[in-house]
PDB file of C-alpha atoms in Angstrom:
ATOM      1  CA  UNK A  15     184.255  75.709 148.720  1.00 49.00           C
ATOM      2  CA  UNK A  16     187.632  76.273 150.292  1.00 49.00           C
ATOM      3  CA  UNK A  17     189.236  79.621 149.523  1.00 52.00           C
ATOM      4  CA  UNK A  18     192.871  78.277 149.417  1.00 61.00           C
ATOM      5  CA  UNK A  19     194.236  76.271 146.586  1.00 66.00           C
ATOM      6  CA  UNK A  20     196.007  73.179 147.679  1.00 69.00           C
ATOM      7  CA  UNK A  21     199.705  73.500 146.649  1.00 76.00           C
ATOM      8  CA  UNK A  22     199.893  69.700 146.130  1.00 88.00           C
ATOM      9  CA  UNK A  23     197.518  69.663 143.155  1.00 93.00           C
ATOM     10  CA  UNK A  24     199.125  69.157 139.747  1.00 95.00           C
ATOM     11  CA  UNK A  25     198.124  70.936 136.590  1.00 95.00           C
ATOM     12  CA  UNK A  26     195.597  68.318 135.469  1.00 96.00           C
ATOM     13  CA  UNK A  27     193.978  68.222 138.909  1.00 95.00           C
ATOM     14  CA  UNK A  28     193.691  71.969 138.925  1.00 96.00           C
ATOM     15  CA  UNK A  29     192.184  71.956 135.472  1.00 96.00           C
ATOM     16  CA  UNK A  30     189.542  69.443 136.439  1.00 96.00           C
ATOM     17  CA  UNK A  31     188.754  71.360 139.613  1.00 96.00           C
ATOM     18  CA  UNK A  32     188.293  74.466 137.494  1.00 96.00           C
ATOM     19  CA  UNK A  33     185.796  72.655 135.258  1.00 95.00           C
ATOM     20  CA  UNK A  34     183.858  71.609 138.380  1.00 96.00           C
ATOM     21  CA  UNK A  35     183.988  75.123 139.837  1.00 96.00           C
ATOM     22  CA  UNK A  36     182.693  76.585 136.548  1.00 93.00           C
ATOM     23  CA  UNK A  37     179.789  74.046 136.421  1.00 93.00           C
ATOM     24  CA  UNK A  38     178.827  75.317 139.881  1.00 95.00           C
ATOM     25  CA  UNK A  39     179.051  78.904 138.681  1.00 94.00           C
ATOM     26  CA  UNK A  40     182.000  79.765 140.840  1.00 96.00           C
ATOM     27  CA  UNK A  41     183.617  81.721 138.069  1.00 95.00           C
ATOM     28  CA  UNK A  42     186.170  83.477 140.334  1.00 96.00           C
ATOM     29  CA  UNK A  43     187.361  80.127 141.659  1.00 97.00           C
ATOM     30  CA  UNK A  44     187.410  78.594 138.130  1.00 96.00           C
ATOM     31  CA  UNK A  45     189.551  81.489 136.865  1.00 97.00           C
ATOM     32  CA  UNK A  46     191.914  81.186 139.816  1.00 97.00           C
ATOM     33  CA  UNK A  47     192.365  77.455 139.305  1.00 97.00           C
ATOM     34  CA  UNK A  48     192.818  77.821 135.579  1.00 97.00           C
ATOM     35  CA  UNK A  49     195.478  80.539 135.962  1.00 97.00           C
ATOM     36  CA  UNK A  50     197.305  78.236 138.419  1.00 96.00           C
ATOM     37  CA  UNK A  51     197.083  75.280 136.133  1.00 97.00           C
ATOM     38  CA  UNK A  52     198.350  77.281 133.159  1.00 97.00           C
ATOM     39  CA  UNK A  53     201.295  78.500 135.255  1.00 96.00           C
ATOM     40  CA  UNK A  54     202.277  74.937 135.794  1.00 96.00           C
ATOM     41  CA  UNK A  55     201.569  73.596 132.349  1.00 96.00           C
ATOM     42  CA  UNK A  56     200.148  75.695 129.478  1.00 97.00           C
ATOM     43  CA  UNK A  57     197.661  74.121 127.044  1.00 96.00           C
ATOM     44  CA  UNK A  58     195.292  75.564 124.393  1.00 97.00           C
ATOM     45  CA  UNK A  59     192.278  73.897 126.001  1.00 95.00           C
ATOM     46  CA  UNK A  60     193.018  75.751 129.274  1.00 97.00           C
ATOM     47  CA  UNK A  61     193.396  79.028 127.418  1.00 97.00           C
ATOM     48  CA  UNK A  62     190.046  78.349 125.618  1.00 96.00           C
ATOM     49  CA  UNK A  63     188.364  77.585 128.905  1.00 96.00           C
ATOM     50  CA  UNK A  64     189.809  80.621 130.725  1.00 97.00           C
ATOM     51  CA  UNK A  65     188.665  82.850 127.818  1.00 97.00           C
ATOM     52  CA  UNK A  66     185.151  81.364 128.086  1.00 95.00           C
ATOM     53  CA  UNK A  67     185.172  82.097 131.820  1.00 96.00           C
ATOM     54  CA  UNK A  68     186.182  85.687 131.130  1.00 97.00           C
ATOM     55  CA  UNK A  69     183.305  85.914 128.650  1.00 95.00           C
ATOM     56  CA  UNK A  70     180.887  84.561 131.270  1.00 94.00           C
ATOM     57  CA  UNK A  71     181.759  87.533 133.532  1.00 95.00           C
ATOM     58  CA  UNK A  72     181.718  89.948 130.655  1.00 95.00           C
ATOM     59  CA  UNK A  73     185.446  90.660 130.474  1.00 96.00           C
ATOM     60  CA  UNK A  74     185.301  90.488 126.735  1.00 96.00           C
ATOM     61  CA  UNK A  75     188.666  92.035 126.028  1.00 97.00           C
ATOM     62  CA  UNK A  76     190.319  89.346 128.132  1.00 97.00           C
ATOM     63  CA  UNK A  77     188.124  86.708 126.469  1.00 97.00           C
ATOM     64  CA  UNK A  78     189.229  87.847 123.021  1.00 98.00           C
ATOM     65  CA  UNK A  79     192.847  87.826 124.048  1.00 98.00           C
ATOM     66  CA  UNK A  80     192.434  84.348 125.486  1.00 97.00           C
ATOM     67  CA  UNK A  81     190.779  82.959 122.361  1.00 97.00           C
ATOM     68  CA  UNK A  82     193.576  84.467 120.269  1.00 98.00           C
ATOM     69  CA  UNK A  83     196.145  82.808 122.547  1.00 97.00           C
ATOM     70  CA  UNK A  84     194.401  79.482 122.226  1.00 97.00           C
ATOM     71  CA  UNK A  85     194.383  79.815 118.409  1.00 98.00           C
ATOM     72  CA  UNK A  86     198.005  80.804 118.274  1.00 98.00           C
ATOM     73  CA  UNK A  87     198.865  77.662 120.261  1.00 97.00           C
ATOM     74  CA  UNK A  88     196.513  75.407 118.214  1.00 97.00           C
ATOM     75  CA  UNK A  89     195.530  76.952 114.871  1.00 97.00           C
ATOM     76  CA  UNK A  90     193.108  74.117 114.143  1.00 95.00           C
ATOM     77  CA  UNK A  91     191.140  74.571 117.374  1.00 96.00           C
ATOM     78  CA  UNK A  92     188.062  75.505 115.443  1.00 96.00           C
ATOM     79  CA  UNK A  93     185.849  76.043 118.478  1.00 95.00           C
ATOM     80  CA  UNK A  94     188.197  78.867 119.543  1.00 96.00           C
ATOM     81  CA  UNK A  95     187.907  80.472 116.099  1.00 97.00           C
ATOM     82  CA  UNK A  96     184.098  80.176 116.200  1.00 95.00           C
ATOM     83  CA  UNK A  97     183.849  81.587 119.767  1.00 94.00           C
ATOM     84  CA  UNK A  98     186.230  84.441 118.808  1.00 97.00           C
ATOM     85  CA  UNK A  99     183.777  85.389 116.084  1.00 95.00           C
ATOM     86  CA  UNK A 100     181.012  85.358 118.623  1.00 92.00           C
ATOM     87  CA  UNK A 101     182.979  87.535 121.042  1.00 95.00           C
ATOM     88  CA  UNK A 102     183.701  90.096 118.254  1.00 95.00           C
ATOM     89  CA  UNK A 103     179.902  90.133 117.530  1.00 89.00           C
ATOM     90  CA  UNK A 104     179.100  90.714 121.168  1.00 89.00           C
ATOM     91  CA  UNK A 105     181.639  93.619 121.296  1.00 92.00           C
ATOM     92  CA  UNK A 106     180.162  95.062 118.125  1.00 91.00           C
ATOM     93  CA  UNK A 107     183.336  94.429 116.075  1.00 95.00           C
ATOM     94  CA  UNK A 108     181.325  93.099 113.127  1.00 92.00           C
ATOM     95  CA  UNK A 109     184.124  93.354 110.531  1.00 94.00           C
ATOM     96  CA  UNK A 110     186.446  91.337 112.837  1.00 96.00           C
ATOM     97  CA  UNK A 111     183.696  88.705 113.421  1.00 95.00           C
ATOM     98  CA  UNK A 112     183.234  88.425 109.631  1.00 95.00           C
ATOM     99  CA  UNK A 113     187.026  87.941 109.162  1.00 96.00           C
ATOM    100  CA  UNK A 114     186.992  85.073 111.631  1.00 97.00           C
ATOM    101  CA  UNK A 115     184.015  83.425 110.052  1.00 95.00           C
ATOM    102  CA  UNK A 116     185.271  83.849 106.546  1.00 96.00           C
ATOM    103  CA  UNK A 117     188.544  82.147 107.686  1.00 97.00           C
ATOM    104  CA  UNK A 118     186.505  79.194 108.960  1.00 97.00           C
ATOM    105  CA  UNK A 119     184.531  79.021 105.706  1.00 96.00           C
ATOM    106  CA  UNK A 120     187.652  79.207 103.488  1.00 96.00           C
ATOM    107  CA  UNK A 121     189.754  76.722 105.400  1.00 95.00           C
ATOM    108  CA  UNK A 122     189.974  73.293 103.956  1.00 94.00           C
ATOM    109  CA  UNK A 123     190.686  71.775 107.391  1.00 96.00           C
ATOM    110  CA  UNK A 124     187.758  73.133 109.340  1.00 96.00           C
ATOM    111  CA  UNK A 125     184.894  70.741 109.914  1.00 96.00           C
ATOM    112  CA  UNK A 126     181.917  71.159 107.583  1.00 96.00           C
ATOM    113  CA  UNK A 127     179.543  71.979 110.370  1.00 97.00           C
ATOM    114  CA  UNK A 128     181.681  74.887 111.542  1.00 96.00           C
ATOM    115  CA  UNK A 129     181.737  76.055 107.912  1.00 96.00           C
ATOM    116  CA  UNK A 130     177.961  75.921 107.795  1.00 97.00           C
ATOM    117  CA  UNK A 131     177.620  77.737 111.079  1.00 96.00           C
ATOM    118  CA  UNK A 132     180.028  80.437 109.939  1.00 96.00           C
ATOM    119  CA  UNK A 133     178.171  80.861 106.586  1.00 96.00           C
ATOM    120  CA  UNK A 134     174.919  81.173 108.591  1.00 96.00           C
ATOM    121  CA  UNK A 135     176.256  83.809 110.993  1.00 94.00           C
ATOM    122  CA  UNK A 136     177.766  85.763 107.958  1.00 93.00           C
ATOM    123  CA  UNK A 137     174.488  85.727 106.256  1.00 94.00           C
ATOM    124  CA  UNK A 138     172.649  86.913 109.367  1.00 92.00           C
ATOM    125  CA  UNK A 139     175.239  89.675 109.943  1.00 89.00           C
ATOM    126  CA  UNK A 140     174.597  90.783 106.310  1.00 91.00           C
ATOM    127  CA  UNK A 141     170.820  90.878 106.949  1.00 90.00           C
ATOM    128  CA  UNK A 142     169.949  87.647 105.145  1.00 93.00           C
ATOM    129  CA  UNK A 143     168.160  86.128 108.072  1.00 94.00           C
ATOM    130  CA  UNK A 144     166.293  83.368 106.296  1.00 95.00           C
ATOM    131  CA  UNK A 145     169.362  82.146 104.462  1.00 96.00           C
ATOM    132  CA  UNK A 146     171.430  82.382 107.602  1.00 95.00           C
ATOM    133  CA  UNK A 147     168.986  80.362 109.694  1.00 96.00           C
ATOM    134  CA  UNK A 148     168.719  77.745 107.002  1.00 97.00           C
ATOM    135  CA  UNK A 149     172.534  77.398 106.963  1.00 97.00           C
ATOM    136  CA  UNK A 150     172.684  77.199 110.772  1.00 97.00           C
ATOM    137  CA  UNK A 151     170.082  74.426 110.633  1.00 97.00           C
ATOM    138  CA  UNK A 152     172.203  72.704 108.033  1.00 97.00           C
ATOM    139  CA  UNK A 153     175.183  72.888 110.299  1.00 97.00           C
ATOM    140  CA  UNK A 154     173.266  71.270 113.144  1.00 97.00           C
ATOM    141  CA  UNK A 155     172.412  68.358 110.744  1.00 97.00           C
ATOM    142  CA  UNK A 156     176.136  68.061 109.841  1.00 96.00           C
ATOM    143  CA  UNK A 157     177.322  68.184 113.536  1.00 96.00           C
ATOM    144  CA  UNK A 158     177.274  64.835 115.173  1.00 95.00           C
ATOM    145  CA  UNK A 159     180.349  65.480 117.238  1.00 93.00           C
ATOM    146  CA  UNK A 160     179.231  68.297 119.504  1.00 91.00           C
ATOM    147  CA  UNK A 161     175.680  68.267 120.847  1.00 94.00           C
ATOM    148  CA  UNK A 162     176.348  71.226 123.186  1.00 90.00           C
ATOM    149  CA  UNK A 163     177.322  73.385 120.265  1.00 93.00           C
ATOM    150  CA  UNK A 164     174.105  72.400 118.455  1.00 95.00           C
ATOM    151  CA  UNK A 165     172.096  73.572 121.506  1.00 94.00           C
ATOM    152  CA  UNK A 166     173.818  76.955 121.402  1.00 91.00           C
ATOM    153  CA  UNK A 167     173.179  77.275 117.656  1.00 95.00           C
ATOM    154  CA  UNK A 168     169.496  76.457 118.282  1.00 96.00           C
ATOM    155  CA  UNK A 169     169.458  79.373 120.826  1.00 92.00           C
ATOM    156  CA  UNK A 170     170.956  81.639 118.208  1.00 92.00           C
ATOM    157  CA  UNK A 171     168.319  80.546 115.696  1.00 94.00           C
ATOM    158  CA  UNK A 172     165.524  81.164 118.194  1.00 94.00           C
ATOM    159  CA  UNK A 173     166.967  84.498 119.245  1.00 90.00           C
ATOM    160  CA  UNK A 174     167.357  85.527 115.588  1.00 90.00           C
ATOM    161  CA  UNK A 175     163.806  84.491 114.665  1.00 90.00           C
ATOM    162  CA  UNK A 176     162.312  86.247 117.767  1.00 89.00           C
ATOM    163  CA  UNK A 177     164.406  89.420 117.010  1.00 85.00           C
ATOM    164  CA  UNK A 178     163.093  89.577 113.453  1.00 77.00           C
ATOM    165  CA  UNK A 179     159.466  88.596 114.182  1.00 74.00           C
ATOM    166  CA  UNK A 180     156.853  91.359 113.755  1.00 71.00           C
ATOM    167  CA  UNK A 181     155.895  92.900 117.125  1.00 60.00           C
ATOM    168  CA  UNK A 182     152.389  93.983 118.053  1.00 59.00           C
ATOM    169  CA  UNK A 183     153.746  96.566 120.371  1.00 53.00           C
ATOM    170  CA  UNK A 184     157.052  98.405 120.011  1.00 47.00           C
ATOM    171  CA  UNK A 185     159.701  96.395 121.791  1.00 47.00           C
ATOM    172  CA  UNK A 186     162.496  98.044 123.684  1.00 44.00           C
ATOM    173  CA  UNK A 187     165.510  95.764 123.338  1.00 43.00           C
ATOM    174  CA  UNK A 188     168.163  96.308 125.955  1.00 44.00           C
ATOM    175  CA  UNK A 189     171.659  94.992 125.653  1.00 42.00           C
ATOM    176  CA  UNK A 190     170.997  91.969 127.896  1.00 40.00           C
ATOM    177  CA  UNK A 191     168.054  90.765 125.753  1.00 36.00           C
ATOM    178  CA  UNK A 192     169.507  91.190 122.306  1.00 40.00           C
ATOM    179  CA  UNK A 193     170.073  88.218 120.040  1.00 39.00           C
ATOM    180  CA  UNK A 194     173.762  89.040 120.143  1.00 39.00           C
ATOM    181  CA  UNK A 195     173.942  88.564 123.926  1.00 38.00           C
ATOM    182  CA  UNK A 196     171.904  85.377 123.818  1.00 39.00           C
ATOM    183  CA  UNK A 197     174.782  83.803 121.970  1.00 44.00           C
ATOM    184  CA  UNK A 198     176.247  82.448 125.185  1.00 39.00           C
ATOM    185  CA  UNK A 199     179.718  81.073 125.128  1.00 40.00           C
ATOM    186  CA  UNK A 200     179.358  77.548 126.391  1.00 43.00           C
ATOM    187  CA  UNK A 201     182.266  75.455 127.418  1.00 43.00           C
ATOM    188  CA  UNK A 202     181.812  72.818 124.763  1.00 44.00           C
ATOM    189  CA  UNK A 203     184.668  70.772 123.516  1.00 46.00           C
ATOM    190  CA  UNK A 204     186.096  69.917 120.077  1.00 44.00           C
ATOM    191  CA  UNK A 205     187.053  66.416 119.105  1.00 40.00           C
TER     192      UNK A 205
END
């Protein structure tokens, strides 16, 4: 991959090149291309994608700021709200995560599947694992628009069940293996 960005590329071309770089795990290149595209023409989807890239490389403060920027530009970008809640969970800001998920649940304009996912995560955060998993599964059944999101929710369910399963031997859970950190921030879209 060339290290210099072609000055002749327009904002849309840069954005699509960033998506390709990200899919190849060239996060530094994706971030560079996204920043360049945003400098030419700002857009909430670009902010969302840049925040997800920052989350991929564990720059969670920047990821949170980016999600907040995307939401301020497009308040009904529900995927950004949902991912912001996940970021707050990853950074152990549980009360902030709950606020975001409660907003999704209480909004009349958020899609039903996001409401179910948010209810499920709120229940799990409150220690009601069985209810939470049931609601997450209900959200998967509701969600016909976003298969990638369903796959991530399935990972959350699996991680939650595994985390709460009785262990024969004491299990040392490091930060990288916790259910929280298995909630990967995929770059899935919202219709």
